[in-house]
Amino acid sequence: MALTEEQKLVTEVWRIVNRTYLDDTFNHQNWAAVRQKVLSAALTDQKAAYAAIGKMLKSLNDPFTRFLDPEQYRSLQVNTSGELTGVGLQIALDQQTGKLEVVTPISGSPAEKAGIRPRDRIVKIEGVSTENLTLDEAATRMRGPIGSLVTLLIERDGEGQKEFRVPRDRISLNPVVAELRTSPQGVPLGYIRLTQFNANAPMELAHAINNLEKKGAAAYILDLRNNPGGLLQAGIEVARLWLNSGTIVYTVNRQGIQGSFESFGPALTDDPLVVLVNQGTASASEILAGALQDNGRATLVGETTFGKGLIQSLFELSDGSGLAVTIAKYETPNHKDINKLGIKPDQIVASEPITREQIGTELDHQFQTALELLAKNSVVAAKAA
């Protein structure tokens, strides 16, 4: 008997997991029997198929092996590709009011050119109230073909509401924030915050380090706090920017086969480095932190990291939906398996509730500890002399 479209999709997912999933016991269950059970149920429409796939994957007890409907899959691709077509706004929901707020317009974007500012509130997008929209829904409504216009009703303190018609364009997502600071001892210091590992991260970080070197940076603080990770390859390439040599990470698949990624050098800088981590530092961020710690390249400050030592591969399914499957686990250069354990920093400093504006200021205790450590480092003192 021929399979229905819904049954074909379920079978497609089952086969991918059967072929690639890290745990060949499939969470100690008969994987073939799971498939039979799902196919024996009535899958009347796409929604039923998606629910059945979700249930099938849930039996693996792995939160990272998951089904993505077409919209979620497209959204993930946009985030990791580092490029989208839209107006160029970073947005957030204000925790107190629940209103949709502009964090910042991306530099050089149509939104910045139109005069939209940080802290502006987006009241309507194309006449639709943002009151009940999720962040994803709001972002999706602002994206669209290059050259098309989007109408935003903006509310600004002291100025009331104003309508902006903004053209959409190709926006490059830069996950790097970098600036030259001066330590209390007068040492020029490169402060770099990396927010995620998208396809642009290695190039943007290299650009930031080179700029800071030209400006005379004698030491660095790399801030990986609340960086959820992203592309494995981006994490490896970023590690290579800091390391002259050494193993970056080992990967182990279900056959127990170990692969490794090495650094070939030369590093862009040999200056002293402190890396800030916390419980939100995960995945590719932990690969980078582990590589820099185990190779003796950096001192880690903050809290034990999230503990996601599993590697996922993304598969596109026949109907435009997607599937993320855990295909391997990784170990740090010293063969530490960090899954569910995380990476312990060299110096533990608890996080405190601070706002986005207070990151990297006197109120940021983890940042202040990093400054103190670099001040004690005689190399920095010598360079500053």
mmCIF file with all atom_site columns, N, CA and C in Angstrom, residues 288-312:
data_model
loop_
_atom_site.group_PDB
_atom_site.id
_atom_site.type_symbol
_atom_site.label_atom_id
_atom_site.label_alt_id
_atom_site.label_comp_id
_atom_site.label_asym_id
_atom_site.label_entity_id
_atom_site.label_seq_id
_atom_site.pdbx_PDB_ins_code
_atom_site.Cartn_x
_atom_site.Cartn_y
_atom_site.Cartn_z
_atom_site.occupancy
_atom_site.B_iso_or_equiv
_atom_site.pdbx_formal_charge
_atom_site.auth_seq_id
_atom_site.auth_comp_id
_atom_site.auth_asym_id
_atom_site.auth_atom_id
_atom_site.pdbx_PDB_model_num
ATOM 1  N N  . LEU A 1 288 ? 35.100 26.908 22.262 1.00 0.00 ? 288 LEU A N  1
ATOM 2  C CA . LEU A 1 288 ? 36.125 27.956 22.244 1.00 0.00 ? 288 LEU A CA 1
ATOM 3  C C  . LEU A 1 288 ? 36.745 28.136 23.626 1.00 0.00 ? 288 LEU A C  1
ATOM 4  N N  . ALA A 1 289 ? 35.903 28.227 24.660 1.00 0.00 ? 289 ALA A N  1
ATOM 5  C CA . ALA A 1 289 ? 36.420 28.422 26.026 1.00 0.00 ? 289 ALA A CA 1
ATOM 6  C C  . ALA A 1 289 ? 37.299 27.250 26.448 1.00 0.00 ? 289 ALA A C  1
ATOM 7  N N  . GLY A 1 290 ? 36.866 26.028 26.130 1.00 0.00 ? 290 GLY A N  1
ATOM 8  C CA . GLY A 1 290 ? 37.636 24.826 26.486 1.00 0.00 ? 290 GLY A CA 1
ATOM 9  C C  . GLY A 1 290 ? 38.972 24.783 25.767 1.00 0.00 ? 290 GLY A C  1
ATOM 10 N N  . ALA A 1 291 ? 38.971 25.174 24.488 1.00 0.00 ? 291 ALA A N  1
ATOM 11 C CA . ALA A 1 291 ? 40.214 25.176 23.698 1.00 0.00 ? 291 ALA A CA 1
ATOM 12 C C  . ALA A 1 291 ? 41.214 26.172 24.261 1.00 0.00 ? 291 ALA A C  1
ATOM 13 N N  . LEU A 1 292 ? 40.725 27.368 24.617 1.00 0.00 ? 292 LEU A N  1
ATOM 14 C CA . LEU A 1 292 ? 41.626 28.418 25.122 1.00 0.00 ? 292 LEU A CA 1
ATOM 15 C C  . LEU A 1 292 ? 42.124 28.078 26.524 1.00 0.00 ? 292 LEU A C  1
ATOM 16 N N  . GLN A 1 293 ? 41.268 27.433 27.333 1.00 0.00 ? 293 GLN A N  1
ATOM 17 C CA . GLN A 1 293 ? 41.678 27.053 28.694 1.00 0.00 ? 293 GLN A CA 1
ATOM 18 C C  . GLN A 1 293 ? 42.677 25.891 28.669 1.00 0.00 ? 293 GLN A C  1
ATOM 19 N N  . ASP A 1 294 ? 42.346 24.827 27.943 1.00 0.00 ? 294 ASP A N  1
ATOM 20 C CA . ASP A 1 294 ? 43.215 23.638 27.934 1.00 0.00 ? 294 ASP A CA 1
ATOM 21 C C  . ASP A 1 294 ? 44.562 23.893 27.277 1.00 0.00 ? 294 ASP A C  1
ATOM 22 N N  . ASN A 1 295 ? 44.608 24.824 26.323 1.00 0.00 ? 295 ASN A N  1
ATOM 23 C CA . ASN A 1 295 ? 45.886 25.154 25.673 1.00 0.00 ? 295 ASN A CA 1
ATOM 24 C C  . ASN A 1 295 ? 46.676 26.218 26.439 1.00 0.00 ? 295 ASN A C  1
ATOM 25 N N  . GLY A 1 296 ? 46.140 26.621 27.612 1.00 0.00 ? 296 GLY A N  1
ATOM 26 C CA . GLY A 1 296 ? 46.842 27.609 28.432 1.00 0.00 ? 296 GLY A CA 1
ATOM 27 C C  . GLY A 1 296 ? 46.886 28.991 27.799 1.00 0.00 ? 296 GLY A C  1
ATOM 28 N N  . ARG A 1 297 ? 45.961 29.238 26.863 1.00 0.00 ? 297 ARG A N  1
ATOM 29 C CA . ARG A 1 297 ? 45.991 30.519 26.153 1.00 0.00 ? 297 ARG A CA 1
ATOM 30 C C  . ARG A 1 297 ? 45.236 31.606 26.909 1.00 0.00 ? 297 ARG A C  1
ATOM 31 N N  . ALA A 1 298 ? 44.230 31.211 27.711 1.00 0.00 ? 298 ALA A N  1
ATOM 32 C CA . ALA A 1 298 ? 43.401 32.222 28.376 1.00 0.00 ? 298 ALA A CA 1
ATOM 33 C C  . ALA A 1 298 ? 43.033 31.768 29.778 1.00 0.00 ? 298 ALA A C  1
ATOM 34 N N  . THR A 1 299 ? 42.716 32.756 30.622 1.00 0.00 ? 299 THR A N  1
ATOM 35 C CA . THR A 1 299 ? 42.152 32.498 31.945 1.00 0.00 ? 299 THR A CA 1
ATOM 36 C C  . THR A 1 299 ? 40.648 32.700 31.847 1.00 0.00 ? 299 THR A C  1
ATOM 37 N N  . LEU A 1 300 ? 39.878 31.730 32.368 1.00 0.00 ? 300 LEU A N  1
ATOM 38 C CA . LEU A 1 300 ? 38.422 31.829 32.328 1.00 0.00 ? 300 LEU A CA 1
ATOM 39 C C  . LEU A 1 300 ? 37.897 32.381 33.643 1.00 0.00 ? 300 LEU A C  1
ATOM 40 N N  . VAL A 1 301 ? 36.992 33.349 33.547 1.00 0.00 ? 301 VAL A N  1
ATOM 41 C CA . VAL A 1 301 ? 36.405 33.990 34.736 1.00 0.00 ? 301 VAL A CA 1
ATOM 42 C C  . VAL A 1 301 ? 34.883 33.945 34.619 1.00 0.00 ? 301 VAL A C  1
ATOM 43 N N  . GLY A 1 302 ? 34.230 33.651 35.744 1.00 0.00 ? 302 GLY A N  1
ATOM 44 C CA . GLY A 1 302 ? 32.756 33.683 35.754 1.00 0.00 ? 302 GLY A CA 1
ATOM 45 C C  . GLY A 1 302 ? 32.186 32.447 36.415 1.00 0.00 ? 302 GLY A C  1
ATOM 46 N N  . GLU A 1 303 ? 31.189 31.847 35.744 1.00 0.00 ? 303 GLU A N  1
ATOM 47 C CA . GLU A 1 303 ? 30.507 30.685 36.306 1.00 0.00 ? 303 GLU A CA 1
ATOM 48 C C  . GLU A 1 303 ? 30.671 29.478 35.391 1.00 0.00 ? 303 GLU A C  1
ATOM 49 N N  . THR A 1 304 ? 30.439 28.288 35.956 1.00 0.00 ? 304 THR A N  1
ATOM 50 C CA . THR A 1 304 ? 30.479 27.070 35.148 1.00 0.00 ? 304 THR A CA 1
ATOM 51 C C  . THR A 1 304 ? 29.491 27.196 33.992 1.00 0.00 ? 304 THR A C  1
ATOM 52 N N  . THR A 1 305 ? 29.947 26.813 32.801 1.00 0.00 ? 305 THR A N  1
ATOM 53 C CA . THR A 1 305 ? 29.151 27.014 31.591 1.00 0.00 ? 305 THR A CA 1
ATOM 54 C C  . THR A 1 305 ? 27.978 26.025 31.506 1.00 0.00 ? 305 THR A C  1
ATOM 55 N N  . PHE A 1 306 ? 27.168 26.187 30.477 1.00 0.00 ? 306 PHE A N  1
ATOM 56 C CA . PHE A 1 306 ? 25.892 25.477 30.343 1.00 0.00 ? 306 PHE A CA 1
ATOM 57 C C  . PHE A 1 306 ? 26.035 23.951 30.312 1.00 0.00 ? 306 PHE A C  1
ATOM 58 N N  . GLY A 1 307 ? 27.022 23.452 29.571 1.00 0.00 ? 307 GLY A N  1
ATOM 59 C CA . GLY A 1 307 ? 27.205 21.996 29.490 1.00 0.00 ? 307 GLY A CA 1
ATOM 60 C C  . GLY A 1 307 ? 26.488 21.356 28.318 1.00 0.00 ? 307 GLY A C  1
ATOM 61 N N  . LYS A 1 308 ? 26.639 21.951 27.117 1.00 0.00 ? 308 LYS A N  1
ATOM 62 C CA . LYS A 1 308 ? 26.069 21.313 25.917 1.00 0.00 ? 308 LYS A CA 1
ATOM 63 C C  . LYS A 1 308 ? 27.232 20.791 25.071 1.00 0.00 ? 308 LYS A C  1
ATOM 64 N N  . GLY A 1 309 ? 27.543 19.523 25.302 1.00 0.00 ? 309 GLY A N  1
ATOM 65 C CA . GLY A 1 309 ? 28.685 18.916 24.610 1.00 0.00 ? 309 GLY A CA 1
ATOM 66 C C  . GLY A 1 309 ? 28.273 18.047 23.449 1.00 0.00 ? 309 GLY A C  1
ATOM 67 N N  . LEU A 1 310 ? 27.131 18.357 22.851 1.00 0.00 ? 310 LEU A N  1
ATOM 68 C CA . LEU A 1 310 ? 26.619 17.549 21.742 1.00 0.00 ? 310 LEU A CA 1
ATOM 69 C C  . LEU A 1 310 ? 26.589 18.385 20.467 1.00 0.00 ? 310 LEU A C  1
ATOM 70 N N  . ILE A 1 311 ? 26.837 17.723 19.347 1.00 0.00 ? 311 ILE A N  1
ATOM 71 C CA . ILE A 1 311 ? 26.888 18.419 18.065 1.00 0.00 ? 311 ILE A CA 1
ATOM 72 C C  . ILE A 1 311 ? 25.686 17.990 17.221 1.00 0.00 ? 311 ILE A C  1
ATOM 73 N N  . GLN A 1 312 ? 24.961 18.983 16.679 1.00 0.00 ? 312 GLN A N  1
ATOM 74 C CA . GLN A 1 312 ? 23.814 18.687 15.843 1.00 0.00 ? 312 GLN A CA 1
ATOM 75 C C  . GLN A 1 312 ? 24.118 18.964 14.369 1.00 0.00 ? 312 GLN A C  1
#
